[in-house]
Amino acid sequence: MTSHSKSANGQWSIDQFPVEPQEGKSRFHDFDLPVELMQAVADLGFEYCSPIQAQILPHTLHGIDAIGKAQTGTGKTAAFLMTVITHMLEHPVEGERYLGEPRATIIAPTRELAMQIAEDAELLTKHCDLNVALLIGGMDYDRQLKTLHSKVVDILVATPGRLMDFIERNEVQLHLVETLVIDEADRMLDMGFIPQVRRIVRQTPPRTHRQTLLFSATFTPAILELIERWTDNPVTIEIEPDRVATDSVEQHIYLMSEDKKFRVLANILKSDVVESAIVFANRRDQVRRLHEQLTKRGIECGVLSGEVAQQKRTKTLQRFKDGQLRVIVATDVAGRGIHVDGISHVINFNLPEDPEDYVHRIGRTGRAGATGTSISLACESDSFMLPDIEELLGYTLNYEQAPAHLLEKS
Ligand code: AMP
């Protein structure tokens, strides 16, 4: 047993979350994380570390600065949050704390991203006594101020402009920041936020007295300059975008008119060959409609889309992983969180506008040495996406007429 194996009140222990060691994979168990954090990880159903987590945590958990070249969908958020939370739990503050003085500050370029980070932080701190606060533009300042004044804040998640407002009004002070996280630095640069971020960074202790974690999908000279300026002897971890070895996926493109799509989809999902499937659609409303129609047809399915609360999404994903749910309908953004081995089928109800999304979608199957099948239902408007997809893949795809049995009324 590790020093962190039992929760303070003894109600939950790591034994309740067994994960078998697997070659080539790291488990969260391998890092001796605080039990309160492990309990939250267990609730989220994260069994093995994603590549960025496996590579970055051994450094960041020891206080080392890190640069992550990684996109959304890689699990970078959990990687930096786990670092922040572990550090705080292992180094509790002895003296008095004051309002508006966070121990960690996370800056993100957009409201959506900041909200997502704060949500993840809430989930990961669920079983420990750490407070999360969110300061983002476009929302009521006074209400955010009230929340900030209601309790001591440990983890502050913010967009740069709004954070500067709070700093200028002296409502937030960053001189006690132990960990500074700068997420999506390249987008921050594109959106013109760097002057504000510079000012924010200047409010924190010098780089030798804080831990700095910076993430960016690209490393332009401008980003490298910021890294040079803001970090102290960082390790660099690069994660390739989730490219699949597409040869482990048998790809079908069924040509059909729009009005046949639903019937074909329902027939595919009713077939015994489909052990588990993810159905992708381009828009949230399409996902919602598919869920309704499939449910009416007696095909039980879960929904993963931005309009579903994160907690519900997590639960749906867990049921899917546990094999209690056979079918999930998802949008691309939500579908990026699906890291499940053994999915037999990916079905594209329509083809995505971004060819990268196609590669990403079909990569949900054919994982971990298994083979998978992807079926794309392509009507005339979808066919316009095919040349770009083929260009990205580097080969042409076979187009087929949908097999007759899939067109039958069931
Ligand atoms: P991110 O790249 O931080 O946006 O994370 C993408 C998605 O992956 C989120 O929905 C996370 O909940 C999920 N996730 C992060 N780490 C893991 C993990 N180790 N196992 C399974 N899912 C994960």
Coordinates of C-alpha atoms and ligand atoms in Angstrom, one line a residue:
M1 CA 0.0 0.0 0.0
T2 CA 1.2 3.5 -0.8
S3 CA 1.2 6.3 1.7
H4 CA -1.8 7.7 -0.1
S5 CA -3.9 4.6 -0.1
K6 CA -6.8 5.6 2.2
S7 CA -9.0 8.6 2.4
A8 CA -8.9 10.7 5.6
N9 CA -12.2 9.4 6.8
G10 CA -11.3 5.9 5.7
Q11 CA -14.4 5.5 3.6
W12 CA -12.8 5.0 0.3
S13 CA -9.6 3.2 -0.5
I14 CA -7.7 2.7 -3.6
D15 CA -8.6 -1.0 -3.4
Q16 CA -12.0 -0.1 -4.6
F17 CA -10.5 1.0 -7.9
P18 CA -8.5 -1.9 -9.3
V19 CA -6.8 -1.4 -12.6
E20 CA -4.6 -4.1 -14.0
P21 CA -1.1 -3.2 -15.0
Q22 CA -0.8 -3.3 -18.8
E23 CA 2.3 -3.3 -20.8
G24 CA 3.0 0.0 -22.5
K25 CA 0.4 1.9 -20.5
S26 CA 0.7 3.9 -17.3
R27 CA -1.9 3.8 -14.6
F28 CA -2.7 6.7 -12.3
H29 CA -2.0 4.2 -9.6
D30 CA 1.7 4.3 -10.6
F31 CA 2.1 7.9 -9.5
D32 CA 1.2 7.7 -5.8
L33 CA -1.4 10.4 -6.2
P34 CA -3.3 11.6 -3.1
V35 CA -6.2 9.3 -2.4
E36 CA -8.8 12.1 -2.7
L37 CA -7.6 12.7 -6.2
M38 CA -7.6 9.0 -7.0
Q39 CA -11.2 8.8 -5.9
A40 CA -12.1 11.5 -8.3
V41 CA -10.2 9.7 -11.1
A42 CA -12.1 6.6 -10.2
D43 CA -15.4 8.5 -10.4
L44 CA -14.4 9.8 -13.9
G45 CA -13.5 6.3 -14.9
F46 CA -10.0 7.1 -16.2
E47 CA -8.1 3.9 -16.0
Y48 CA -4.9 4.4 -17.9
C49 CA -3.1 7.7 -18.6
S50 CA -3.3 9.2 -22.0
P51 CA 0.1 9.6 -23.7
I52 CA 0.5 13.2 -22.5
Q53 CA -0.4 12.3 -19.0
A54 CA 2.0 9.4 -18.9
Q55 CA 4.8 11.5 -20.3
I56 CA 4.3 14.8 -18.4
L57 CA 3.3 13.7 -14.9
P58 CA 6.6 12.1 -13.9
H59 CA 8.1 15.6 -14.3
T60 CA 5.4 17.9 -13.3
L61 CA 4.6 16.0 -10.1
H62 CA 8.1 16.8 -9.1
G63 CA 7.6 20.5 -9.6
I64 CA 9.5 20.7 -12.9
D65 CA 8.2 23.2 -15.5
A66 CA 6.8 21.7 -18.7
I67 CA 5.9 22.6 -22.2
G68 CA 3.2 20.4 -23.8
K69 CA 2.8 20.4 -27.5
A70 CA -0.7 19.0 -27.5
Q71 CA -4.1 19.7 -28.8
T72 CA -7.5 19.4 -27.2
G73 CA -8.6 15.8 -26.9
T74 CA -5.2 14.6 -25.6
G75 CA -6.1 14.8 -21.9
K76 CA -3.9 17.7 -21.3
T77 CA -6.4 19.4 -18.9
A78 CA -6.4 16.5 -16.5
A79 CA -2.6 16.4 -16.8
F80 CA -2.1 19.9 -15.5
L81 CA -5.0 19.8 -13.0
M82 CA -3.7 16.6 -11.4
T83 CA -0.3 18.3 -11.1
V84 CA -1.8 21.4 -9.4
I85 CA -4.1 19.4 -7.1
T86 CA -1.4 17.0 -6.0
H87 CA 1.0 19.8 -5.2
M88 CA -1.6 21.6 -3.1
L89 CA -2.6 18.5 -1.2
E90 CA 1.0 17.6 -0.5
H91 CA 2.0 21.1 0.5
P92 CA -0.9 22.5 2.6
V93 CA -0.6 26.2 3.5
E94 CA 0.2 26.6 7.2
G95 CA -0.7 30.3 7.8
E96 CA -3.8 32.3 7.3
R97 CA -5.3 32.6 3.8
Y98 CA -6.9 35.7 2.3
L99 CA -9.6 36.1 -0.3
G100 CA -8.6 36.6 -3.9
E101 CA -5.1 35.0 -3.5
P102 CA -5.1 31.8 -5.5
R103 CA -2.4 29.1 -5.2
A104 CA -2.7 28.2 -8.9
T105 CA -3.8 30.3 -11.9
I106 CA -4.8 28.8 -15.2
I107 CA -5.3 31.1 -18.1
A108 CA -7.1 30.0 -21.2
P109 CA -8.0 32.0 -24.4
T110 CA -11.7 31.4 -24.6
R111 CA -14.6 31.3 -22.2
E112 CA -15.6 27.8 -23.4
L113 CA -12.2 26.4 -22.7
A114 CA -12.0 28.2 -19.3
M115 CA -15.4 26.8 -18.4
Q116 CA -14.4 23.3 -19.4
I117 CA -11.2 23.5 -17.4
A118 CA -13.1 24.8 -14.3
E119 CA -15.6 22.0 -14.7
D120 CA -12.9 19.4 -14.9
A121 CA -11.2 21.0 -11.8
E122 CA -14.4 20.8 -9.9
L123 CA -14.7 17.1 -10.7
L124 CA -11.1 16.4 -9.8
T125 CA -11.3 18.3 -6.5
K126 CA -14.7 16.7 -5.6
H127 CA -13.3 14.7 -2.7
C128 CA -10.8 17.3 -1.3
D129 CA -11.1 20.6 0.3
L130 CA -9.9 22.8 -2.5
N131 CA -11.9 25.6 -4.1
V132 CA -12.1 26.5 -7.8
A133 CA -13.1 29.9 -9.1
L134 CA -13.9 30.9 -12.7
L135 CA -13.4 34.5 -14.0
I136 CA -14.5 34.9 -17.6
G137 CA -15.6 37.8 -19.8
G138 CA -19.2 38.1 -21.0
M139 CA -20.6 37.2 -17.6
D140 CA -21.7 39.3 -14.7
Y141 CA -18.6 40.8 -13.0
D142 CA -20.4 41.5 -9.7
R143 CA -21.6 37.9 -9.5
Q144 CA -18.1 36.6 -10.1
L145 CA -16.7 39.1 -7.5
K146 CA -19.3 37.8 -5.0
T147 CA -18.3 34.2 -5.5
L148 CA -14.6 35.2 -5.2
H149 CA -15.4 36.9 -1.9
S150 CA -17.4 34.0 -0.6
K151 CA -14.4 31.7 0.0
V152 CA -10.7 31.4 -0.3
V153 CA -9.8 30.3 -3.8
D154 CA -7.2 27.7 -4.5
I155 CA -7.5 27.2 -8.3
L156 CA -8.4 30.2 -10.4
V157 CA -9.3 29.6 -14.0
A158 CA -9.7 32.7 -16.1
T159 CA -9.6 34.3 -19.5
P160 CA -6.9 37.1 -19.7
G161 CA -9.1 40.2 -20.1
R162 CA -11.4 39.5 -17.2
L163 CA -8.5 38.4 -15.0
M164 CA -6.8 41.7 -15.7
D165 CA -9.9 43.6 -14.7
F166 CA -9.9 41.8 -11.3
I167 CA -6.2 42.4 -10.9
E168 CA -6.5 46.1 -11.7
R169 CA -9.3 46.5 -9.2
N170 CA -7.2 44.8 -6.6
E171 CA -9.7 42.0 -6.1
V172 CA -7.2 39.3 -7.2
Q173 CA -3.5 39.1 -6.2
L174 CA -1.2 36.6 -7.8
H175 CA 1.9 37.0 -5.7
L176 CA 1.2 33.6 -3.9
V177 CA 0.8 31.6 -7.1
E178 CA 2.7 28.4 -6.9
T179 CA 1.6 27.0 -10.3
L180 CA 0.9 29.0 -13.4
V181 CA -0.7 27.2 -16.3
I182 CA -1.0 28.9 -19.7
D183 CA -3.3 26.8 -22.0
E184 CA -3.5 27.1 -25.7
A185 CA -0.7 29.7 -25.9
D186 CA -0.8 29.8 -29.7
R187 CA -4.5 30.7 -29.7
M188 CA -3.8 33.3 -27.1
L189 CA -1.3 34.8 -29.5
D190 CA -3.6 34.6 -32.5
M191 CA -6.4 36.4 -30.5
G192 CA -4.1 39.2 -29.5
F193 CA -4.1 38.4 -25.7
I194 CA -0.3 38.2 -25.2
P195 CA 0.1 41.7 -23.9
Q196 CA -2.5 41.0 -21.2
V197 CA -0.9 37.6 -20.5
R198 CA 2.5 39.2 -20.1
R199 CA 1.0 41.6 -17.5
I200 CA -0.6 38.7 -15.7
V201 CA 2.6 36.7 -15.6
R202 CA 4.4 39.7 -14.2
Q203 CA 2.0 39.6 -11.2
T204 CA 3.1 36.1 -10.3
P205 CA 6.3 35.2 -8.5
P206 CA 9.5 35.0 -10.6
R207 CA 9.7 31.9 -12.8
T208 CA 12.3 30.3 -10.4
H209 CA 9.8 30.5 -7.6
R210 CA 6.7 29.1 -9.3
Q211 CA 6.0 26.1 -11.5
T212 CA 5.0 27.0 -15.0
L213 CA 3.1 24.7 -17.4
L214 CA 2.5 26.0 -20.9
F215 CA 0.5 24.2 -23.6
S216 CA 0.4 25.0 -27.3
A217 CA -0.6 23.0 -30.4
T218 CA 2.1 24.8 -32.4
F219 CA 5.6 26.1 -31.6
T220 CA 6.1 29.2 -33.7
P221 CA 9.1 31.5 -33.0
A222 CA 6.8 33.8 -31.1
I223 CA 5.7 30.9 -28.8
L224 CA 9.3 29.8 -28.3
E225 CA 10.2 33.3 -27.2
L226 CA 7.4 33.2 -24.6
I227 CA 8.6 29.8 -23.4
E228 CA 12.1 31.2 -23.0
R229 CA 10.9 34.1 -21.0
W230 CA 8.3 32.4 -18.8
T231 CA 9.6 29.0 -18.0
D232 CA 12.6 27.7 -16.1
N233 CA 14.4 24.6 -17.5
P234 CA 11.2 23.0 -18.8
V235 CA 10.8 19.5 -20.2
T236 CA 9.1 19.4 -23.5
I237 CA 6.5 16.8 -24.3
E238 CA 5.2 16.5 -27.8
I239 CA 2.0 14.6 -28.6
E240 CA 1.3 13.9 -32.2
P241 CA -2.3 14.7 -33.2
D242 CA -4.4 11.6 -32.9
R243 CA -3.6 10.1 -36.3
V244 CA -4.7 6.6 -36.7
A245 CA -3.1 3.8 -38.5
T246 CA -6.1 3.7 -40.8
D247 CA -5.1 0.3 -42.0
S248 CA -6.7 -1.2 -38.9
V249 CA -10.0 0.3 -39.9
E250 CA -12.1 -1.1 -42.8
Q251 CA -13.7 1.9 -44.3
H252 CA -17.0 1.9 -46.2
I253 CA -18.7 4.8 -47.9
Y254 CA -22.3 4.1 -48.7
L255 CA -23.8 6.4 -51.2
M256 CA -27.5 7.1 -50.7
S257 CA -30.0 9.9 -50.7
E258 CA -30.5 11.9 -47.5
D259 CA -33.9 10.4 -46.8
K260 CA -32.6 6.8 -46.7
K261 CA -30.0 7.6 -44.1
F262 CA -32.0 7.0 -40.9
R263 CA -33.3 3.7 -42.1
V264 CA -29.9 2.5 -43.0
L265 CA -28.5 3.6 -39.7
A266 CA -31.2 1.8 -37.7
N267 CA -30.6 -1.4 -39.7
I268 CA -26.9 -1.3 -39.2
L269 CA -27.3 -0.7 -35.4
K270 CA -29.8 -3.6 -35.2
S271 CA -27.4 -6.0 -36.8
D272 CA -25.6 -8.5 -34.5
V273 CA -22.3 -7.7 -36.1
V274 CA -22.2 -4.4 -34.3
E275 CA -20.9 -5.0 -30.9
S276 CA -20.6 -1.4 -30.0
A277 CA -20.8 1.7 -32.1
I278 CA -20.4 5.5 -32.1
V279 CA -22.5 7.4 -34.5
F280 CA -21.2 10.8 -35.4
A281 CA -23.2 13.7 -36.7
N282 CA -21.9 17.2 -37.5
R283 CA -24.3 19.3 -35.3
R284 CA -25.8 19.1 -31.9
D285 CA -29.4 19.3 -33.1
Q286 CA -28.7 16.4 -35.4
V287 CA -27.3 14.4 -32.6
R288 CA -30.3 15.2 -30.4
R289 CA -32.7 14.2 -33.2
L290 CA -30.9 10.9 -33.9
H291 CA -31.1 10.1 -30.2
E292 CA -34.8 10.7 -30.1
Q293 CA -35.5 8.7 -33.3
L294 CA -33.3 5.8 -32.4
T295 CA -34.8 5.6 -28.9
K296 CA -38.3 5.5 -30.6
R297 CA -37.1 2.6 -32.6
G298 CA -36.1 0.7 -29.5
I299 CA -32.4 1.3 -30.0
E300 CA -30.9 2.4 -26.7
C301 CA -28.2 5.0 -27.1
G302 CA -26.4 7.6 -25.1
V303 CA -25.6 11.2 -26.2
L304 CA -22.3 13.0 -26.1
S305 CA -22.6 16.6 -27.2
G306 CA -21.8 20.0 -25.8
E307 CA -25.4 20.5 -24.7
V308 CA -25.3 17.6 -22.3
A309 CA -23.9 18.4 -18.9
Q310 CA -20.4 17.1 -18.4
Q311 CA -21.4 14.9 -15.5
K312 CA -24.0 13.2 -17.6
R313 CA -21.5 12.8 -20.4
T314 CA -19.0 11.2 -18.0
K315 CA -21.7 8.8 -16.8
T316 CA -22.7 7.9 -20.3
L317 CA -19.1 7.2 -21.3
Q318 CA -18.7 5.0 -18.2
R319 CA -21.7 3.0 -19.1
F320 CA -20.4 2.6 -22.6
K321 CA -17.0 1.5 -21.4
D322 CA -18.6 -1.0 -19.0
G323 CA -20.6 -2.4 -21.9
Q324 CA -24.0 -1.4 -20.4
L325 CA -24.6 0.9 -23.4
R326 CA -24.0 -0.4 -26.9
V327 CA -24.4 2.8 -28.9
I328 CA -23.4 6.4 -28.5
V329 CA -24.3 9.3 -30.7
A330 CA -21.8 12.2 -30.6
T331 CA -20.6 15.4 -32.1
D332 CA -16.9 15.8 -33.0
V333 CA -15.9 17.9 -30.1
A334 CA -17.6 15.6 -27.5
G335 CA -16.3 12.5 -29.4
R336 CA -12.8 13.5 -28.8
G337 CA -13.1 12.5 -25.2
I338 CA -13.8 8.9 -26.2
H339 CA -10.8 6.8 -25.5
V340 CA -12.3 3.4 -25.4
D341 CA -10.8 0.3 -26.8
G342 CA -12.9 -2.4 -28.5
I343 CA -15.4 -0.2 -30.3
S344 CA -16.4 -2.3 -33.3
H345 CA -18.1 0.3 -35.5
V346 CA -17.9 4.0 -36.2
I347 CA -20.8 5.3 -38.2
N348 CA -20.7 8.7 -39.8
F349 CA -24.3 9.9 -40.2
N350 CA -22.8 12.7 -42.2
L351 CA -19.3 13.5 -43.3
P352 CA -17.5 16.2 -41.3
E353 CA -16.4 19.4 -43.0
D354 CA -12.9 19.2 -41.5
P355 CA -11.1 16.1 -43.0
E356 CA -9.1 15.9 -39.7
D357 CA -12.4 15.1 -38.0
Y358 CA -13.0 12.1 -40.3
V359 CA -9.6 10.7 -39.4
H360 CA -10.3 11.4 -35.7
R361 CA -13.8 9.7 -35.9
I362 CA -12.7 6.5 -37.5
G363 CA -9.8 6.4 -35.1
R364 CA -12.3 5.6 -32.3
T365 CA -12.4 2.1 -33.7
G366 CA -9.5 -0.1 -34.7
R367 CA -7.6 0.8 -31.5
A368 CA -5.1 -1.2 -29.4
G369 CA -4.4 -3.8 -32.1
A370 CA -8.0 -4.6 -32.9
T371 CA -9.6 -4.1 -36.3
G372 CA -12.7 -1.9 -36.7
T373 CA -15.2 -0.9 -39.3
S374 CA -16.3 2.6 -40.2
I375 CA -19.4 3.2 -42.3
S376 CA -20.1 6.6 -43.7
L377 CA -23.5 7.4 -45.0
A378 CA -22.9 9.8 -47.8
C379 CA -25.6 11.8 -49.6
E380 CA -24.9 14.4 -52.3
S381 CA -23.9 17.1 -49.9
D382 CA -21.5 14.8 -48.1
S383 CA -19.8 13.8 -51.3
F384 CA -18.3 17.3 -51.5
M385 CA -16.2 16.5 -48.5
L386 CA -14.7 13.3 -49.9
P387 CA -11.9 14.8 -52.1
D388 CA -10.4 16.6 -49.0
I389 CA -10.7 13.5 -46.9
E390 CA -9.0 11.4 -49.5
E391 CA -6.2 14.0 -49.9
L392 CA -5.5 13.9 -46.2
L393 CA -5.6 10.1 -46.1
G394 CA -3.3 9.9 -49.1
Y395 CA -5.5 7.4 -51.0
T396 CA -8.9 7.1 -52.7
L397 CA -11.8 5.4 -51.0
N398 CA -14.2 2.9 -52.5
Y399 CA -17.7 4.2 -52.9
E400 CA -20.5 1.6 -52.7
Q401 CA -24.2 1.5 -52.9
A402 CA -25.7 0.7 -49.5
P403 CA -26.4 -3.1 -49.4
A404 CA -30.0 -3.8 -50.2
H405 CA -30.7 -5.4 -46.8
L406 CA -29.9 -2.2 -45.1
L407 CA -32.4 -0.3 -47.2
E408 CA -35.3 -2.6 -46.1
K409 CA -38.0 -1.3 -43.9
S410 CA -37.7 -3.0 -40.6
Ligands
AMP1 P1 -8.6 17.4 -23.0 O1 -7.6 17.1 -24.0 O2 -8.1 17.8 -21.7 O3 -9.7 18.3 -23.5 O4 -9.4 16.0 -22.7 C1 -10.1 15.3 -23.6 C2 -11.1 14.4 -22.9 O5 -10.4 13.2 -22.5 C3 -11.9 14.9 -21.8 O6 -13.3 14.6 -22.0 C4 -11.4 14.1 -20.6 O7 -12.4 13.9 -19.7 C5 -10.9 12.8 -21.2 N1 -9.8 12.2 -20.5 C6 -8.7 12.8 -20.0 N2 -7.8 11.9 -19.5 C7 -8.4 10.7 -19.7 C8 -7.9 9.4 -19.4 N3 -6.8 9.2 -18.8 N4 -8.7 8.4 -19.7 C9 -9.9 8.6 -20.3 N5 -10.4 9.8 -20.7 C10 -9.6 10.9 -20.3

